[in-house]
XYZ file of N, CA and C in Angstrom:
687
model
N 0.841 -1.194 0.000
C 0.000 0.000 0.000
C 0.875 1.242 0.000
N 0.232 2.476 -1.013
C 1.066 3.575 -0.841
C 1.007 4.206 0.283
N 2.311 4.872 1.071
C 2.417 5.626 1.927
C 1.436 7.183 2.211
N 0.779 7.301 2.829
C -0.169 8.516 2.578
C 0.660 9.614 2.678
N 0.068 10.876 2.312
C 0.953 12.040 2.689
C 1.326 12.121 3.805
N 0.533 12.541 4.750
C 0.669 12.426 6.386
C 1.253 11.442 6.923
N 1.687 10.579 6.502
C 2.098 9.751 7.082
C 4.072 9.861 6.732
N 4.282 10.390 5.211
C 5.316 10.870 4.983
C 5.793 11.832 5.526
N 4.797 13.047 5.610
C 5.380 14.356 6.297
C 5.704 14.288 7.450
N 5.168 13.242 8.643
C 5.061 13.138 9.942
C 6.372 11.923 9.743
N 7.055 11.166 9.377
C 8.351 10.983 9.415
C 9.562 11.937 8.904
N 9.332 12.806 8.095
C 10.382 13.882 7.547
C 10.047 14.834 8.884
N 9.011 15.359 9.667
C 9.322 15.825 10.702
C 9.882 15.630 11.927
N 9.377 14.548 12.392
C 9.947 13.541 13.308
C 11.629 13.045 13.598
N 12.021 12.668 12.735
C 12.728 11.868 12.442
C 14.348 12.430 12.704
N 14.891 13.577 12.424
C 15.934 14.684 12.568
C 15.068 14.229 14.205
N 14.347 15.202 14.989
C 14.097 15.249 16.414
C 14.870 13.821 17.043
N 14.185 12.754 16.631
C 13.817 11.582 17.392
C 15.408 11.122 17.404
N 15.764 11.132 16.516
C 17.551 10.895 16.241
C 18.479 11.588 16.992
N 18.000 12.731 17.123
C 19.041 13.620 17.826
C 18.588 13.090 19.615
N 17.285 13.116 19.993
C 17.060 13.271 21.183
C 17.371 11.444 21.570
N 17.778 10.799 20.405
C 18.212 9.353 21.070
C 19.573 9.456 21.538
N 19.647 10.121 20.587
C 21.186 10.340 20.859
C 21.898 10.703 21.971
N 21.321 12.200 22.259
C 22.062 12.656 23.648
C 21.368 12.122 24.701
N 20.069 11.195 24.646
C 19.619 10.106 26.120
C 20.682 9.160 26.092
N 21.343 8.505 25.041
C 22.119 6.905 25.284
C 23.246 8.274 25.747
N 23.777 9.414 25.155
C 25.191 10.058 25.676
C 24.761 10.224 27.428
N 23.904 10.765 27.820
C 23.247 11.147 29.625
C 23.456 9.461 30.392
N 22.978 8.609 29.641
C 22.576 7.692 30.343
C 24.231 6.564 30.368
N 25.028 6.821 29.536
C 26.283 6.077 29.654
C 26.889 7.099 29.623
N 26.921 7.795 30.218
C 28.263 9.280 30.139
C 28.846 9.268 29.298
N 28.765 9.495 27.877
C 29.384 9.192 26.896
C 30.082 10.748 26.851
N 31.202 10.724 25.915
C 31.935 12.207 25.455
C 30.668 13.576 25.432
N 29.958 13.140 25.224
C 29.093 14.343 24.812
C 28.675 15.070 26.424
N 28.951 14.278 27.128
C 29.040 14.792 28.839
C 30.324 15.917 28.920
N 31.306 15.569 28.525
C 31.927 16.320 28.836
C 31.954 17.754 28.356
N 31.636 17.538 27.101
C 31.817 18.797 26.215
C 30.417 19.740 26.618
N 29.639 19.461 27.238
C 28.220 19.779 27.771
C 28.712 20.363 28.877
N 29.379 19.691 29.655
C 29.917 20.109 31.084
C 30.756 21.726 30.574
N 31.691 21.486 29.788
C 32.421 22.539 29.833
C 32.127 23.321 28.977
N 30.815 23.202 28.607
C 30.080 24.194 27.836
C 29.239 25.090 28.839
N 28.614 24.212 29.967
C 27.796 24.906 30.726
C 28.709 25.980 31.720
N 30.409 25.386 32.202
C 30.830 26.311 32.531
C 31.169 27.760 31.812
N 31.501 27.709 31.193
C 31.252 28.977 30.066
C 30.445 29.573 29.819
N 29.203 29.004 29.816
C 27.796 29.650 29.554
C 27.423 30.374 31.277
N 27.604 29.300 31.983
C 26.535 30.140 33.390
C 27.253 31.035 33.719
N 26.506 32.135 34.524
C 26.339 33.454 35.126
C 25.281 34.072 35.579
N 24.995 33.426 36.720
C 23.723 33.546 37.339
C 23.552 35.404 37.840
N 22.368 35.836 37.261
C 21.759 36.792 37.167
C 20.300 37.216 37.252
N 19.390 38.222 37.585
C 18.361 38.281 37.532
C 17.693 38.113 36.249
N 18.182 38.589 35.319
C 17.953 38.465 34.071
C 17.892 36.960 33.807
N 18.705 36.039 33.689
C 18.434 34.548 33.387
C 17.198 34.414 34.370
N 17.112 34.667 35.434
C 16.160 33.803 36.057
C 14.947 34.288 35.706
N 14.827 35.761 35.356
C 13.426 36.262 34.934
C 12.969 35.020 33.424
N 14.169 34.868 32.506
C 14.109 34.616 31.083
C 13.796 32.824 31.629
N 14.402 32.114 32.647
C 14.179 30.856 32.716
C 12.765 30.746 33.513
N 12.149 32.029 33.627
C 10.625 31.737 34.392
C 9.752 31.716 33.146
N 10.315 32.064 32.145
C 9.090 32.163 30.627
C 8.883 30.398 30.413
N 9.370 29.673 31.400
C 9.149 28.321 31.033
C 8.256 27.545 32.412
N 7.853 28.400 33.565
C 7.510 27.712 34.138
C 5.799 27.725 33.677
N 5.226 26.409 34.332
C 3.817 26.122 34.028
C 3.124 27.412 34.360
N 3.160 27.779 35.901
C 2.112 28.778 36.199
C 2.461 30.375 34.869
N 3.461 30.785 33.979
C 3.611 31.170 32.842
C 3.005 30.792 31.843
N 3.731 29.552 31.270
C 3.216 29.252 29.877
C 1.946 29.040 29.733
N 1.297 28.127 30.478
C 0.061 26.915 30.468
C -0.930 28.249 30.104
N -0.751 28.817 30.889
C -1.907 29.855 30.833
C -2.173 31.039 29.531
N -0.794 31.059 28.788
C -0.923 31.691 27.437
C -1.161 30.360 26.473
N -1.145 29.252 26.720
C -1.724 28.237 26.085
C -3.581 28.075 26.315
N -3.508 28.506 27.223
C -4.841 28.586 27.351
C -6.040 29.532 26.683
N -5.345 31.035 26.944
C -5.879 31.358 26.326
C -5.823 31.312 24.612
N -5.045 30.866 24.393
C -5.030 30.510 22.561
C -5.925 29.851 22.498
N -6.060 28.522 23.122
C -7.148 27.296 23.183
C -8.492 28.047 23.455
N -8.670 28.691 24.047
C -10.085 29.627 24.377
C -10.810 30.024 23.271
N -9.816 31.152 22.380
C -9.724 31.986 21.680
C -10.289 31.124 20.381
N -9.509 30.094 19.783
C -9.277 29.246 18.994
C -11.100 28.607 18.698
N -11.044 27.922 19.927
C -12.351 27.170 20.060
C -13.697 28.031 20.127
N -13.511 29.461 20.755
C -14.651 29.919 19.944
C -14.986 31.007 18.810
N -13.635 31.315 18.166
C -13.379 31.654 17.087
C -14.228 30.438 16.299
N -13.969 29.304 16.156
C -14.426 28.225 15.584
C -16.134 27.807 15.672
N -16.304 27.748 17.055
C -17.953 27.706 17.429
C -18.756 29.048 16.629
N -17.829 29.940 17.121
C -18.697 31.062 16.532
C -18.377 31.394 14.807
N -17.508 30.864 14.353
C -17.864 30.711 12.468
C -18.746 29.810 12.043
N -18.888 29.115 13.149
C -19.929 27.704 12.438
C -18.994 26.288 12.106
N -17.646 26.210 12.217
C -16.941 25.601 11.830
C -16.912 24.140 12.229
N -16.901 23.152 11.421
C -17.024 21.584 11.450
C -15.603 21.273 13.005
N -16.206 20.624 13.544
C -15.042 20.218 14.591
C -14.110 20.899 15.100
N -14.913 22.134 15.252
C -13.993 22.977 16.373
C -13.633 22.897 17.151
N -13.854 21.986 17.964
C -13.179 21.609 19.445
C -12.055 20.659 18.888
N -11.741 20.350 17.808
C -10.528 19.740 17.416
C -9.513 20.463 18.150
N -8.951 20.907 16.859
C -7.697 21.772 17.364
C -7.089 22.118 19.180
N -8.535 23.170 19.492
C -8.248 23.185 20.651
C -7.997 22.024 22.063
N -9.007 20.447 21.018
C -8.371 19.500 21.827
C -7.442 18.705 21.997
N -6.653 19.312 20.678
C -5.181 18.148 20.335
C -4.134 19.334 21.242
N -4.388 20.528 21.449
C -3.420 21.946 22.059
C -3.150 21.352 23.082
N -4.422 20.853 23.777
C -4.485 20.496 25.443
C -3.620 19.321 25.420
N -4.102 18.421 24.532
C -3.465 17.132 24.526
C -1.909 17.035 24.637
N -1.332 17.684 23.368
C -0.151 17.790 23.552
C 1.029 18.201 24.841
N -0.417 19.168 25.242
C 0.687 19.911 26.690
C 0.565 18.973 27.852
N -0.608 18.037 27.838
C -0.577 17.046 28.726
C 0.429 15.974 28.675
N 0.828 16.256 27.586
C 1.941 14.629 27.072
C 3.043 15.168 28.068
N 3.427 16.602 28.090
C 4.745 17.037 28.362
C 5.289 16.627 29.374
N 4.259 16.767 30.782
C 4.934 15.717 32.011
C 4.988 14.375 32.032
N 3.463 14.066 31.196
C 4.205 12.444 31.554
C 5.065 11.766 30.065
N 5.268 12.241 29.219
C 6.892 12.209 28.996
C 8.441 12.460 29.494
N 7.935 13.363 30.573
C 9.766 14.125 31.018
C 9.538 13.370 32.477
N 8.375 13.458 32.705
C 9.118 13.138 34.253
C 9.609 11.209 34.388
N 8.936 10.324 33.722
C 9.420 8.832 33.441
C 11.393 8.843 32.757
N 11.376 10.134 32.189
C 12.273 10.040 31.550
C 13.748 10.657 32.836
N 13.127 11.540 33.694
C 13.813 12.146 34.824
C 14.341 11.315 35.422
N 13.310 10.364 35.889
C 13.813 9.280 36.388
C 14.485 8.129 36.401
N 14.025 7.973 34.999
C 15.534 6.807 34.322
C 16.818 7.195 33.999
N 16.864 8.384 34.044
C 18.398 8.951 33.484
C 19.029 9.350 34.812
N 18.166 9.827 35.839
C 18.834 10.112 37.014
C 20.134 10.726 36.916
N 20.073 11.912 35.859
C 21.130 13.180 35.774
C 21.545 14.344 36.761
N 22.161 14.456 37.682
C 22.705 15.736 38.199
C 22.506 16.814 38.107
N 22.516 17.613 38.827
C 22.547 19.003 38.062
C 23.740 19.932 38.217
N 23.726 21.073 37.442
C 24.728 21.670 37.492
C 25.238 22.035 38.903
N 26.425 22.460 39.138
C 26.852 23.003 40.147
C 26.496 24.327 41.111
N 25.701 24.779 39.511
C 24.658 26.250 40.345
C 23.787 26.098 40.781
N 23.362 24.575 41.082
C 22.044 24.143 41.750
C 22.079 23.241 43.291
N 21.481 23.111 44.373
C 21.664 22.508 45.324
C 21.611 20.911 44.849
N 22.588 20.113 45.063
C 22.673 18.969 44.511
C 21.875 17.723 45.123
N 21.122 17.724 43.487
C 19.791 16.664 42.993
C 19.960 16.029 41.882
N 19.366 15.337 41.436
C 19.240 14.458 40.351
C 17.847 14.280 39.610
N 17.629 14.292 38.284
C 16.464 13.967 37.454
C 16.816 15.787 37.071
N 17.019 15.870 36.427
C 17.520 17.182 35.733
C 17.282 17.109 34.227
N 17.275 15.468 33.364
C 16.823 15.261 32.034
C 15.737 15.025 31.860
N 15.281 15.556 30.676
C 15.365 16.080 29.985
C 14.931 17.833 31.265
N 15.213 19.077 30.433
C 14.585 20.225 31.095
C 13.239 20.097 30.693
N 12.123 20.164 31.922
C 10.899 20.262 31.849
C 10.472 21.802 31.516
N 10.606 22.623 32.173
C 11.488 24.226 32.092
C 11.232 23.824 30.430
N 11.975 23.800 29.484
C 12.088 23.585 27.940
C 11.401 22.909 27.366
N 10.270 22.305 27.678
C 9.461 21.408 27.057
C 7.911 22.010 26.956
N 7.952 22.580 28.115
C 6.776 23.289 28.670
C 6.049 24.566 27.840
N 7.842 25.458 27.590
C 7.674 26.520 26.979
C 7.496 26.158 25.353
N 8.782 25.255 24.952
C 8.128 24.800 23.177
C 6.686 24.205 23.359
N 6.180 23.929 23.892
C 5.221 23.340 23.053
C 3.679 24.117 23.784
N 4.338 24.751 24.792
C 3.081 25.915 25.370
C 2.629 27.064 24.211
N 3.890 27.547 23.922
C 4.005 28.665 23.183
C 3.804 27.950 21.775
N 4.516 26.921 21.331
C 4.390 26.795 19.540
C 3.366 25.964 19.534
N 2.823 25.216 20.537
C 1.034 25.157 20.393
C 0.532 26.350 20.193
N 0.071 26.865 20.935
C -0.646 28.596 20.505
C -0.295 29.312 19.826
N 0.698 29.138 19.023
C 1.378 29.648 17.743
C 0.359 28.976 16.575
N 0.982 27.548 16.422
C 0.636 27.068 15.544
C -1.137 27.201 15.011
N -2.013 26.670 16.356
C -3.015 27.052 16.037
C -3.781 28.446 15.671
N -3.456 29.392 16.100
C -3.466 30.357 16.381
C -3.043 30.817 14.224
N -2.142 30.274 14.015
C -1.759 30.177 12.243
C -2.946 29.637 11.786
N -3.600 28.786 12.146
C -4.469 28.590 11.478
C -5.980 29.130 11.561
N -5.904 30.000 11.914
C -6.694 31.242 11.756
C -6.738 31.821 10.714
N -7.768 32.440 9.980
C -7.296 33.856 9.262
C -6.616 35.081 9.773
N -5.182 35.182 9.084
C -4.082 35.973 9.680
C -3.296 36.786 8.095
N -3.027 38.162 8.408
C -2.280 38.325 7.467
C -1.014 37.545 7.606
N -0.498 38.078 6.656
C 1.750 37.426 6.590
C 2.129 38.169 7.479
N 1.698 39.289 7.537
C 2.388 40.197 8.875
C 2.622 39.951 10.293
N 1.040 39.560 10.390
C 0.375 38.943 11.761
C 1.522 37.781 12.218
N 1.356 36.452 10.992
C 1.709 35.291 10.942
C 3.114 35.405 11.696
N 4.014 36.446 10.715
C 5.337 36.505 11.115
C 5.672 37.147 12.532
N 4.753 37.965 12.842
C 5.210 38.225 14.443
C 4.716 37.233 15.748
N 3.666 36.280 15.206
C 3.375 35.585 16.026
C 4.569 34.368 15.902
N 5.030 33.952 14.906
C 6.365 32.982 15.078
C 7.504 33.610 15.413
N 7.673 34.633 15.229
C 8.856 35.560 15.939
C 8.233 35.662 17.265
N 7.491 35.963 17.883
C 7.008 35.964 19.469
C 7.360 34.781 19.936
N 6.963 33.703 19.277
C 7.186 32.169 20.177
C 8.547 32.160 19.896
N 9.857 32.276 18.964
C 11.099 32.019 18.605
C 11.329 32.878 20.098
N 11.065 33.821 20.213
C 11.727 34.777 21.537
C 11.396 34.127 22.539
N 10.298 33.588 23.191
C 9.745 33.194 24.269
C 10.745 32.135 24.615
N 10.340 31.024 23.565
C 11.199 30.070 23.568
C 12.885 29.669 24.171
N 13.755 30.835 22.982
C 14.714 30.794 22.825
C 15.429 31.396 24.055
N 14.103 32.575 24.515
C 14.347 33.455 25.792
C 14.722 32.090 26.814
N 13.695 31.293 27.392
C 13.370 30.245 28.502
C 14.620 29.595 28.500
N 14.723 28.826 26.956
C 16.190 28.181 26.878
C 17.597 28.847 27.748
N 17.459 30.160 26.836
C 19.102 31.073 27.386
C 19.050 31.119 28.799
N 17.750 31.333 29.253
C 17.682 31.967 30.977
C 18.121 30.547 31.523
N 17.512 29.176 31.367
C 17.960 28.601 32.039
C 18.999 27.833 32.306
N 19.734 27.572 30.961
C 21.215 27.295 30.686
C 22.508 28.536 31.746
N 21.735 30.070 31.315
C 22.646 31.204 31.766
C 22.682 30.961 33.176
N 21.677 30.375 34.191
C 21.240 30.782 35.444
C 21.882 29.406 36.292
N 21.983 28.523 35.132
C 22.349 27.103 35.500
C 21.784 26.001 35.894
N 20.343 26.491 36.313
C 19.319 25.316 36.297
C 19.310 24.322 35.695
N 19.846 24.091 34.256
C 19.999 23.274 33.362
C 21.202 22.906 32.224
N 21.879 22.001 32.750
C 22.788 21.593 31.191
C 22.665 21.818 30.130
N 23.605 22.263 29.280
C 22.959 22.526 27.465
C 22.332 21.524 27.167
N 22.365 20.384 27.240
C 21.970 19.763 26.501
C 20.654 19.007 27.137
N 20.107 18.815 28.232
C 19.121 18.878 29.186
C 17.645 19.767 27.836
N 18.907 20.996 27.555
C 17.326 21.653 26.960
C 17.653 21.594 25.518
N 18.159 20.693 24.749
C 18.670 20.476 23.252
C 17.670 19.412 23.053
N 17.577 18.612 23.968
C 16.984 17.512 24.054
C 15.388 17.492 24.359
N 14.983 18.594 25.493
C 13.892 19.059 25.515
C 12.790 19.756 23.829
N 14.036 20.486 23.474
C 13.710 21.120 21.994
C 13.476 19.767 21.060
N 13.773 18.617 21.136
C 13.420 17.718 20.205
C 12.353 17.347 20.635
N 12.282 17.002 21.477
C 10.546 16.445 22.339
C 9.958 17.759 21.975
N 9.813 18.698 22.284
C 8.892 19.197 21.735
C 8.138 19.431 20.155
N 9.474 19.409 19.775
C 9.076 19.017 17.976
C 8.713 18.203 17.758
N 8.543 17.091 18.061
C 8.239 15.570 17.837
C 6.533 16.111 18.364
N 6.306 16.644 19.708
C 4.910 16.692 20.011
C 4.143 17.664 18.938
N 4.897 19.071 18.538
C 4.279 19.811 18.055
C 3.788 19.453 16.796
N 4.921 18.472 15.511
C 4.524 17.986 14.163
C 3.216 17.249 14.584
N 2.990 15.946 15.974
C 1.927 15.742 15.938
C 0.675 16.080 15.845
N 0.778 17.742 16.543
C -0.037 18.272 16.958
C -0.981 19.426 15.498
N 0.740 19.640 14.513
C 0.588 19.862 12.900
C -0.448 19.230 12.358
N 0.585 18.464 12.260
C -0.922 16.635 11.579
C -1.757 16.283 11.823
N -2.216 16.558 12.501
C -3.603 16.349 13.247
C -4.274 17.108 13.071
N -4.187 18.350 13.461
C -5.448 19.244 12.944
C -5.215 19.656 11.431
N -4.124 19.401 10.610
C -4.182 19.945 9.335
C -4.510 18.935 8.679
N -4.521 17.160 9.398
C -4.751 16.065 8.666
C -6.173 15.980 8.664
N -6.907 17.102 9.396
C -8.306 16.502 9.985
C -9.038 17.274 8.444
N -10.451 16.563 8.292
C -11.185 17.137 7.300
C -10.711 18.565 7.491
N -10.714 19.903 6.042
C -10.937 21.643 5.696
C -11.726 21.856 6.748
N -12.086 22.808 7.630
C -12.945 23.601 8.737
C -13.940 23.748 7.734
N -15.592 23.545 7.578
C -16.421 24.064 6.637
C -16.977 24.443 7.440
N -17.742 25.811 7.326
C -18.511 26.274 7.909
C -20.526 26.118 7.687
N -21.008 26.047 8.640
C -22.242 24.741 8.584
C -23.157 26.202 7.851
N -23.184 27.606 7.893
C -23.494 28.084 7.120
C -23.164 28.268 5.421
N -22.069 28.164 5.209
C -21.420 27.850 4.204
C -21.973 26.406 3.202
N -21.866 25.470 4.315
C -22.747 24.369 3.521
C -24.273 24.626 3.222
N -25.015 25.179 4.233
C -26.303 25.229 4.096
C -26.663 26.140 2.649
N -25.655 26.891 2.355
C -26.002 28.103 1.151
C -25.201 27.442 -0.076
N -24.286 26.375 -0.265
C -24.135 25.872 -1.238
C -24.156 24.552 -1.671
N -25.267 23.897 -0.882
C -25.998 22.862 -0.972
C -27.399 22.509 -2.057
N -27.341 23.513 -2.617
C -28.724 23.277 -3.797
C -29.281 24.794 -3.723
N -29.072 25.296 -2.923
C -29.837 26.889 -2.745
C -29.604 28.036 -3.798
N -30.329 28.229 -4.609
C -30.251 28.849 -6.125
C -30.004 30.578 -5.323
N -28.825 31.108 -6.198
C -28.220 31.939 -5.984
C -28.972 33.342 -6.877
N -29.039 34.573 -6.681
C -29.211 35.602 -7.180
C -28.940 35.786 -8.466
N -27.737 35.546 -8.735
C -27.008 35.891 -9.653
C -26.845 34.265 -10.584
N -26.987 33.057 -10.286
C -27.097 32.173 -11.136
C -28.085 31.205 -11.334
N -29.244 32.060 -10.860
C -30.722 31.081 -10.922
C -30.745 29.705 -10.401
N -31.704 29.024 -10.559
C -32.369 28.061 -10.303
C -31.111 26.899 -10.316
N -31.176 25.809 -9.817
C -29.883 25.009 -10.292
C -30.646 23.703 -11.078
């Protein structure tokens, strides 16, 4: 049987993520070289400041969840109120996805039983950064859907430039502040891509949005301008 589209696009997305984030779990989980160069990357990088810690709070739940929310709000009755076929879609794959985020990271915290940096009171379960998982897929959920709106190019582009900042912000703050290993949140950034293409495919795999007025007026209903059918 031929491969469907979706089913192609959702391995060309996937697939770069899933590779990379195998990768640096077998490097965490056997201390492989890539520990080290992480290590003496993070010394270089940290410099704990107010600034990182403000930028590593753009990732905590009581933050993100709640600008995920309101997208999901927004979204779902933008949709109810066009008339639109399965509007509670979208907004229910948004939720879905952000629900995956803990119970993906925290099973995973626990099997890797990673350290944390030295700028932190010493603990373990530090992999993947939850901090980084939270914010990709809080923010590029409510991005993404939020695109699929009617939006100019203008609109479009500052709303993916908003999440690139949010994002990229959460990352720097918490690497800078030391909460987290580079690669803690390299690895986080693949999990979230892996959730978000799902979250792509799904509502773009789902039937066009038709609107139930839209059908009702071009269902047999003879038009002004082209008579009787």
């Amino acid at each position: 049987m031929p491969v469907s589209a979706p089913l192609r696009a959702l391995s060309a997305l996937v697939g770069l993520p899933v590779l990379v984030f195998a990768l640096i779990t077998w490097q965490v989980v056997a201390d492989g070289p890539l520990i080290g160069v992480d290590e003496r990357l993070s010394r270089a990088l940290v410099h704990p400041d107010r600034l990182s810690e403000l930028l590593a709070d753009l990732g905590n739940v009581q933050v993100a969840v709640p600008v995920l929310a309101v997208a999901l709000a927004y979204v779902a009755w933008h949709g109810r109120a066009g008339g639109v076929d399965r509007w509670w879609l979208p907004p229910l794959a948004g939720a879905l996805a952000m629900a995956l985020v803990p119970a993906l990271v925290a099973p995973l915290k626990a099997w890797t039983d990673r350290p944390g940096t030295p700028a932190v009171p010493p603990a373990v379960g530090y992999y993947p950064s939850g901090h980084t998982a939270t914010a990709v897929v809080a923010y590029g959920a409510a991005t993404l859907l939020l695109l699929g709106l009617p939006r100019s190019s203008a609109v479009r582009r500052v709303l993916v430039a908003l999440c690139a900042v949010l994002v990229l912000g959460a990352s720097y703050g918490l690497v800078r502040r030391g909460y987290h290993w580079p690669l803690d949140v390299v690895a986080s950034w693949c999990l979230g891509a892996v959730l978000l293409a799902g979250l792509s495919l799904l509502v773009r795999g789902s039937s066009p949005p038709v609107s139930r007025n839209t059908r009702r007026s071009s269902s047999g209903t003879p038009s002004s301008s082209s008579g009787p059918s």
